[in-house]
Short mmCIF file of C-alpha atoms and ligand atoms in Angstrom, two decimals:
data_model
loop_
_atom_site.label_atom_id
_atom_site.label_comp_id
_atom_site.label_asym_id
_atom_site.label_seq_id
_atom_site.Cartn_x
_atom_site.Cartn_y
_atom_site.Cartn_z
CA MET A 1 14.92 -93.29 121.12
CA LEU A 2 12.09 -90.69 122.34
CA PRO A 3 13.19 -87.96 123.56
CA ASP A 4 12.65 -87.05 127.45
CA SER A 5 9.78 -85.22 127.66
CA GLU A 6 8.00 -87.22 125.12
CA PHE A 7 9.08 -90.69 127.20
CA ASN A 8 8.00 -88.74 130.11
CA PHE A 9 4.38 -88.29 128.83
CA LEU A 10 4.14 -91.89 128.12
CA LYS A 11 5.23 -92.88 131.23
CA GLN A 12 2.67 -90.70 132.91
CA LEU A 13 -0.12 -92.37 130.07
CA VAL A 14 1.09 -95.84 130.47
CA GLU A 15 1.02 -95.34 134.86
CA ALA A 16 -2.09 -93.35 134.54
CA PRO A 17 -4.65 -96.12 136.55
CA SER A 18 -7.53 -96.20 133.00
CA PRO A 19 -9.43 -99.65 132.68
CA SER A 20 -12.43 -99.95 130.71
CA GLY A 21 -15.04 -97.16 132.69
CA PHE A 22 -12.24 -95.49 134.54
CA GLU A 23 -10.25 -93.61 131.86
CA THR A 24 -10.24 -89.95 134.15
CA PRO A 25 -7.27 -90.67 134.84
CA ALA A 26 -5.51 -90.94 131.93
CA GLN A 27 -8.08 -89.12 129.83
CA ARG A 28 -6.50 -85.76 132.33
CA VAL A 29 -3.27 -86.24 131.33
CA ILE A 30 -3.84 -86.04 127.22
CA LYS A 31 -5.82 -83.36 128.39
CA GLU A 32 -3.18 -81.21 130.16
CA ASN A 33 -1.26 -81.66 127.18
CA LEU A 34 -3.10 -81.42 124.57
CA ALA A 35 -5.76 -78.68 125.67
CA PRO A 36 -3.08 -75.98 125.45
CA LEU A 37 -2.95 -76.31 121.17
CA ALA A 38 -6.35 -77.01 120.82
CA ASP A 39 -8.50 -74.87 118.65
CA HIS A 40 -11.21 -77.04 120.53
CA VAL A 41 -11.51 -79.89 123.40
CA LYS A 42 -14.53 -82.09 123.90
CA ILE A 43 -15.36 -84.78 126.36
CA ASP A 44 -19.05 -86.27 125.58
CA VAL A 45 -20.66 -88.53 128.90
CA MET A 46 -18.89 -91.83 127.93
CA GLY A 47 -15.56 -90.00 129.20
CA ASN A 48 -14.10 -89.73 125.00
CA MET A 49 -11.90 -86.64 124.81
CA MET A 50 -11.44 -85.34 121.26
CA VAL A 51 -8.65 -82.12 120.50
CA ARG A 52 -9.60 -81.01 117.24
CA LEU A 53 -7.20 -77.99 115.00
CA ASP A 54 -9.56 -76.59 112.77
CA GLY A 55 -8.67 -77.16 108.81
CA ARG A 56 -8.64 -75.08 105.94
CA GLY A 57 -11.45 -76.94 103.58
CA GLY A 58 -10.08 -80.86 103.48
CA PRO A 59 -11.62 -83.99 105.07
CA ARG A 60 -11.84 -84.20 108.91
CA MET A 61 -9.76 -86.95 109.22
CA MET A 62 -9.85 -88.48 112.88
CA LEU A 63 -7.13 -89.88 114.37
CA ALA A 64 -7.86 -92.49 117.50
CA GLY A 65 -6.36 -94.38 120.45
CA HIS A 66 -8.03 -96.05 123.30
CA CYS A 67 -7.23 -95.10 126.48
CA ASP A 68 -8.43 -97.58 128.57
CA GLU A 69 -6.65 -100.66 129.62
CA ILE A 70 -7.44 -104.53 130.82
CA GLY A 71 -7.68 -105.23 135.06
CA PHE A 72 -10.13 -106.06 137.60
CA MET A 73 -12.76 -105.16 139.74
CA VAL A 74 -13.92 -105.43 143.19
CA GLN A 75 -17.12 -108.17 143.35
CA TYR A 76 -16.97 -109.99 146.95
CA ILE A 77 -15.29 -109.25 150.31
CA THR A 78 -15.01 -112.04 152.76
CA ASP A 79 -15.86 -112.00 156.38
CA GLU A 80 -12.22 -112.48 157.11
CA GLY A 81 -11.18 -109.78 154.88
CA PHE A 82 -10.34 -111.60 151.44
CA ILE A 83 -11.03 -109.22 148.21
CA TYR A 84 -12.65 -111.70 145.00
CA PHE A 85 -12.50 -109.31 141.66
CA GLY A 86 -13.75 -110.33 138.18
CA ALA A 87 -11.45 -109.20 135.11
CA ILE A 88 -12.06 -105.95 133.36
CA GLY A 89 -11.70 -107.05 129.01
CA GLY A 90 -9.42 -109.77 128.50
CA VAL A 91 -7.44 -110.69 131.34
CA ASP A 92 -4.91 -114.08 131.25
CA PRO A 93 -5.77 -115.97 134.19
CA HIS A 94 -2.47 -117.36 134.14
CA LEU A 95 -0.82 -114.01 135.27
CA SER A 96 -2.52 -112.68 137.80
CA PRO A 97 -1.28 -115.48 141.56
CA GLY A 98 1.40 -114.18 142.95
CA GLN A 99 0.98 -110.53 141.42
CA ARG A 100 1.29 -107.28 143.48
CA ILE A 101 -1.79 -105.10 142.34
CA ASP A 102 -2.97 -101.53 143.03
CA ILE A 103 -6.91 -101.14 144.04
CA HIS A 104 -7.78 -97.67 143.00
CA SER A 105 -10.47 -96.13 146.00
CA ALA A 106 -12.03 -92.82 146.61
CA ASN A 107 -9.55 -92.86 149.47
CA GLY A 108 -6.01 -93.26 147.14
CA VAL A 109 -4.22 -96.82 146.28
CA ILE A 110 -4.78 -99.31 147.77
CA LYS A 111 -1.65 -101.73 147.67
CA GLY A 112 -2.54 -105.08 147.73
CA ILE A 113 -1.27 -108.92 146.15
CA ILE A 114 -3.09 -112.28 144.77
CA GLY A 115 -2.67 -114.75 146.99
CA LYS A 116 -1.82 -118.15 145.94
CA LYS A 117 -1.27 -121.41 148.03
CA ALA A 118 2.45 -122.35 148.37
CA ILE A 119 2.98 -125.84 146.13
CA HIS A 120 4.24 -127.61 148.95
CA LEU A 121 0.25 -127.26 149.63
CA ILE A 122 -0.92 -127.97 146.30
CA GLU A 123 -1.97 -132.01 145.57
CA VAL A 124 0.49 -133.16 142.60
CA LYS A 125 -2.08 -133.70 140.88
CA ASP A 126 -3.07 -130.24 140.59
CA ARG A 127 -0.13 -127.89 139.78
CA ASP A 128 -0.45 -127.95 136.03
CA LYS A 129 -3.93 -126.27 136.42
CA VAL A 130 -5.48 -123.05 135.31
CA ILE A 131 -6.91 -121.50 139.12
CA ALA A 132 -10.11 -119.69 137.48
CA LEU A 133 -10.17 -116.31 138.23
CA LYS A 134 -13.58 -116.21 140.31
CA GLU A 135 -11.11 -118.68 142.76
CA GLN A 136 -8.68 -116.03 142.83
CA TYR A 137 -8.47 -113.60 145.48
CA ILE A 138 -6.67 -110.59 146.72
CA ASP A 139 -5.43 -109.79 150.63
CA ILE A 140 -4.70 -106.70 151.64
CA GLY A 141 -3.50 -107.25 154.82
CA CYS A 142 -6.77 -106.82 156.61
CA GLY A 143 -8.54 -109.09 158.92
CA SER A 144 -11.89 -108.53 158.77
CA ARG A 145 -14.62 -107.60 155.91
CA GLU A 146 -15.06 -104.08 157.92
CA GLU A 147 -11.38 -103.18 157.90
CA VAL A 148 -11.53 -103.99 153.84
CA GLU A 149 -15.19 -101.90 153.67
CA ALA A 150 -13.22 -98.48 155.26
CA LEU A 151 -10.64 -98.63 152.72
CA ILE A 152 -12.57 -100.08 149.43
CA GLN A 153 -15.52 -100.04 147.92
CA ILE A 154 -17.48 -102.66 145.59
CA GLY A 155 -17.01 -101.93 142.02
CA ASP A 156 -13.20 -100.16 142.88
CA PRO A 157 -10.70 -100.59 139.50
CA ILE A 158 -8.15 -102.64 139.99
CA THR A 159 -4.29 -102.61 137.84
CA PHE A 160 -1.14 -104.68 137.79
CA SER A 161 1.13 -103.17 140.44
CA VAL A 162 3.12 -102.00 137.03
CA GLY A 163 4.97 -99.37 135.43
CA LEU A 164 7.07 -98.48 131.99
CA GLU A 165 10.74 -99.16 132.20
CA ARG A 166 13.13 -99.46 129.62
CA LEU A 167 15.16 -102.83 128.01
CA GLN A 168 17.66 -102.97 126.25
CA GLN A 169 18.40 -101.44 122.45
CA GLY A 170 15.02 -98.94 122.80
CA ARG A 171 12.30 -101.39 123.98
CA ILE A 172 10.24 -100.87 126.54
CA THR A 173 8.10 -102.79 128.77
CA SER A 174 5.18 -101.94 130.70
CA ARG A 175 0.88 -103.43 131.95
CA ALA A 176 -1.22 -101.16 129.38
CA LEU A 177 1.13 -100.24 126.43
CA ASP A 178 -2.17 -101.43 125.14
CA ASP A 179 -3.40 -99.09 123.89
CA LYS A 180 -2.22 -95.83 125.45
CA MET A 181 0.78 -95.79 122.90
CA GLY A 182 -2.08 -95.43 121.05
CA SER A 183 -3.57 -92.00 122.65
CA PHE A 184 0.14 -91.25 122.84
CA ILE A 185 0.76 -91.25 119.45
CA VAL A 186 -2.25 -89.37 118.47
CA SER A 187 -1.78 -86.82 120.62
CA ARG A 188 2.20 -86.49 119.60
CA VAL A 189 0.69 -86.20 115.78
CA PHE A 190 -1.56 -83.62 116.68
CA ALA A 191 1.08 -81.50 118.25
CA GLU A 192 3.32 -82.23 115.51
CA VAL A 193 0.66 -80.81 112.59
CA LYS A 194 0.09 -78.00 114.99
CA ASN A 195 3.56 -76.98 114.93
CA ALA A 196 3.95 -77.23 111.33
CA GLY A 197 1.19 -74.87 111.34
CA GLY A 198 -1.70 -76.98 111.00
CA ALA A 199 -3.09 -78.66 107.70
CA THR A 200 -5.79 -78.62 105.32
CA SER A 201 -7.51 -81.42 106.92
CA GLU A 202 -9.53 -80.61 110.11
CA LEU A 203 -7.52 -83.05 112.13
CA VAL A 204 -9.87 -84.65 115.80
CA CYS A 205 -7.22 -86.41 117.31
CA VAL A 206 -9.59 -88.47 120.11
CA SER A 207 -8.73 -90.53 122.91
CA THR A 208 -11.17 -92.99 122.80
CA VAL A 209 -12.43 -95.49 126.25
CA GLN A 210 -14.09 -98.89 126.76
CA GLU A 211 -12.56 -100.70 123.69
CA GLU A 212 -11.49 -103.70 125.88
CA VAL A 213 -15.29 -104.39 126.74
CA GLY A 214 -17.06 -103.93 123.27
CA LEU A 215 -15.42 -100.92 121.04
CA ARG A 216 -17.45 -99.08 122.78
CA GLY A 217 -15.88 -95.54 123.15
CA GLY A 218 -15.05 -95.98 118.95
CA THR A 219 -18.87 -96.52 118.21
CA THR A 220 -20.09 -93.14 120.00
CA SER A 221 -17.45 -90.84 119.70
CA GLY A 222 -17.33 -91.80 115.84
CA TYR A 223 -20.94 -90.62 115.51
CA GLY A 224 -20.03 -87.76 117.02
CA VAL A 225 -17.01 -86.83 115.19
CA ASP A 226 -18.83 -87.46 111.79
CA PRO A 227 -15.39 -88.01 110.24
CA ASP A 228 -14.62 -88.54 106.48
CA VAL A 229 -11.45 -90.50 107.35
CA ALA A 230 -10.78 -91.87 110.37
CA ILE A 231 -7.07 -93.92 111.26
CA VAL A 232 -6.82 -96.04 114.23
CA VAL A 233 -4.18 -96.99 115.94
CA GLU A 234 -3.16 -99.85 117.48
CA VAL A 235 -1.25 -102.42 118.97
CA THR A 236 -0.83 -105.60 117.02
CA HIS A 237 0.90 -109.09 117.81
CA ALA A 238 4.27 -109.58 117.05
CA THR A 239 5.40 -112.66 115.65
CA ASP A 240 8.86 -112.91 116.33
CA THR A 241 8.77 -115.11 119.46
CA PRO A 242 9.81 -118.43 119.80
CA ASP A 243 6.32 -119.22 120.81
CA VAL A 244 3.96 -117.70 118.29
CA ASP A 245 2.81 -119.03 115.08
CA PRO A 246 3.45 -116.37 112.59
CA LYS A 247 1.16 -118.43 110.17
CA GLY A 248 -2.86 -116.87 110.00
CA ILE A 249 -1.09 -113.48 111.52
CA GLY A 250 1.75 -112.68 109.33
CA ARG A 251 5.81 -111.64 109.58
CA VAL A 252 5.61 -109.34 111.91
CA GLU A 253 8.57 -107.89 114.07
CA VAL A 254 9.47 -105.24 116.93
CA GLY A 255 11.60 -102.81 115.65
CA LYS A 256 10.94 -103.10 112.41
CA GLY A 257 8.34 -100.29 111.69
CA PRO A 258 4.88 -99.66 111.91
CA VAL A 259 2.52 -102.41 110.38
CA LEU A 260 -0.85 -101.04 108.06
CA ALA A 261 -3.50 -103.73 108.06
CA ARG A 262 -5.64 -104.48 104.43
CA GLY A 263 -8.48 -105.85 104.04
CA ALA A 264 -12.50 -104.99 104.24
CA ASN A 265 -12.10 -103.04 107.38
CA ILE A 266 -9.95 -100.96 105.59
CA ASN A 267 -9.94 -98.23 103.00
CA PRO A 268 -8.10 -99.21 99.87
CA VAL A 269 -8.04 -95.71 98.51
CA LEU A 270 -6.79 -94.61 102.24
CA PHE A 271 -4.07 -97.57 102.61
CA ASN A 272 -2.55 -97.13 99.08
CA LEU A 273 -1.88 -93.22 100.27
CA LEU A 274 0.26 -94.31 104.05
CA VAL A 275 1.87 -96.98 101.94
CA GLU A 276 2.69 -93.89 99.65
CA THR A 277 3.68 -91.38 102.00
CA ALA A 278 5.79 -93.89 103.70
CA LYS A 279 8.04 -94.53 100.71
CA GLN A 280 8.25 -90.97 99.73
CA GLU A 281 9.19 -90.21 103.31
CA GLU A 282 11.64 -93.31 103.82
CA ILE A 283 9.62 -94.69 106.68
CA PRO A 284 9.57 -98.63 107.17
CA ILE A 285 6.74 -100.28 107.52
CA GLN A 286 5.16 -103.72 107.64
CA ILE A 287 1.76 -105.25 106.55
CA ILE A 288 -0.64 -107.37 107.17
CA GLY A 289 -3.95 -108.93 105.91
CA VAL A 290 -7.11 -108.91 107.94
CA PRO A 291 -9.52 -110.52 105.91
CA ARG A 292 -12.00 -109.85 108.20
CA ALA A 293 -13.23 -107.15 110.86
CA THR A 294 -10.29 -106.04 112.69
CA GLY A 295 -10.84 -106.22 116.94
CA THR A 296 -10.45 -103.00 117.12
CA ASP A 297 -12.25 -99.07 116.91
CA ALA A 298 -11.62 -99.15 113.32
CA ASN A 299 -14.53 -101.87 113.17
CA SER A 300 -17.12 -99.94 114.68
CA LEU A 301 -15.14 -96.19 113.46
CA GLN A 302 -15.68 -98.21 109.52
CA LEU A 303 -19.54 -98.91 110.48
CA THR A 304 -20.51 -95.16 111.40
CA ARG A 305 -23.52 -93.75 110.42
CA GLY A 306 -22.92 -93.74 106.48
CA GLY A 307 -19.44 -95.71 106.29
CA VAL A 308 -16.25 -93.75 106.55
CA ALA A 309 -12.76 -94.45 105.31
CA THR A 310 -10.90 -96.34 107.74
CA ALA A 311 -7.54 -97.69 107.65
CA LEU A 312 -5.46 -99.22 110.93
CA LEU A 313 -1.77 -98.55 111.61
CA GLY A 314 -0.47 -101.54 114.15
CA ILE A 315 2.74 -101.35 116.53
CA PRO A 316 3.87 -104.49 116.92
CA LEU A 317 3.67 -105.58 120.93
CA ARG A 318 4.86 -109.06 122.33
CA TYR A 319 3.22 -110.56 125.53
CA MET A 320 -0.04 -108.23 124.47
CA HIS A 321 -2.79 -108.11 127.86
CA THR A 322 0.64 -108.91 130.56
CA PRO A 323 2.11 -106.90 132.55
CA VAL A 324 5.28 -107.10 130.76
CA GLU A 325 4.03 -105.72 127.30
CA LEU A 326 7.14 -104.88 124.86
CA LEU A 327 7.57 -102.60 122.15
CA ALA A 328 10.13 -100.87 120.18
CA GLU A 329 10.41 -96.70 120.68
CA SER A 330 11.75 -96.53 116.83
CA ASP A 331 8.09 -97.93 116.16
CA LEU A 332 6.57 -95.68 117.89
CA GLN A 333 8.63 -92.74 116.29
CA ALA A 334 7.61 -94.16 112.77
CA ALA A 335 4.30 -94.05 113.46
CA ILE A 336 4.34 -89.87 114.96
CA LYS A 337 5.97 -89.38 111.40
CA LEU A 338 3.76 -91.31 109.15
CA LEU A 339 0.69 -89.94 110.44
CA THR A 340 2.17 -86.34 110.17
CA ALA A 341 3.08 -86.52 106.92
CA PHE A 342 0.31 -88.02 106.07
CA VAL A 343 -2.33 -85.47 107.70
CA LEU A 344 0.13 -82.67 105.92
CA ARG A 345 -0.22 -83.49 102.08
CA ILE A 346 -4.14 -84.48 102.02
CA GLU A 347 -5.11 -82.01 99.58
CA LYS A 348 -9.01 -80.54 99.99
CA ASP A 349 -10.01 -82.61 96.74
CA GLN A 350 -9.18 -85.56 98.40
CA SER A 351 -11.56 -88.40 97.59
CA PHE A 352 -11.90 -91.84 99.16
CA ILE A 353 -14.28 -93.76 97.20
CA PRO A 354 -12.87 -96.58 95.80
CA LEU A 355 -13.42 -96.48 92.16
ZN1 LIG B 401 -6.33 -102.28 122.81
#
């Protein structure tokens, strides 16, 4: 299990509301944590946070995790005070009816619920149907549009009203582990490398934004940082629940270690070095094949400028994009250990050209 200080940092980060385009509260948590350790902190106009540790002439290494989360946005308020909303990122409309939500307004958090007609009132033929997101509405207890408009504005972001909790056997659950646990891991690696006296490589940890709406922060921060190597830390689908078919994904189990992807999006020299590091350090890993572009920041980063050596380190996650995402703390710890050892072992003349 994570030590208390690390668990609290993760909890604070996950619970800071940060739907894509509204990431400032999460970036503040990371800045508070890392600025005292950094040689340089930069935030670009998109909101990407880049924290740098000077090296000793080695390659420039970027570690990236995205701090944005999926959510909703206020779009339309009826005269009776009901609020219609759109999705920020890939939200499953099965999940939202009957849930508590937080609207993040200029006046602070406004509590609300996503209304749902009572089962008694639904025609039998309609009971199995999914309610389209644009038919769902929020009730904050107000009785008119004027009352609502005094509290919130069109365009305010919304999150599910749930936070981080520990379950059994070192497993944790929350909304938005995708991918704030990624920015948590790269932040922890940054602190570990700093404690070890720095590395030969220049290390730039980036908490990227707007990943869930099209890898947007990864694209611009990659260009800005101009790294030689980029490792992205992301959630990856666990296939160890009864309703998920491992065919087409691979065997991925929660608690069996972080997952390294292979395929066209991944530099083979970098992949081999990561596998070798895991072996030497006796860190358990799992491997999946991804024969196409990964749907992660590793894709935009690989295609930056003249090309970047990229790798993707996944943390097995059940129930992705639900308010009850689940992962194992031991997988987070193994990922931190692996990346720290990897950053520290890279020498000045390390080439990533696959020939
Ligand atoms: Zn993600």
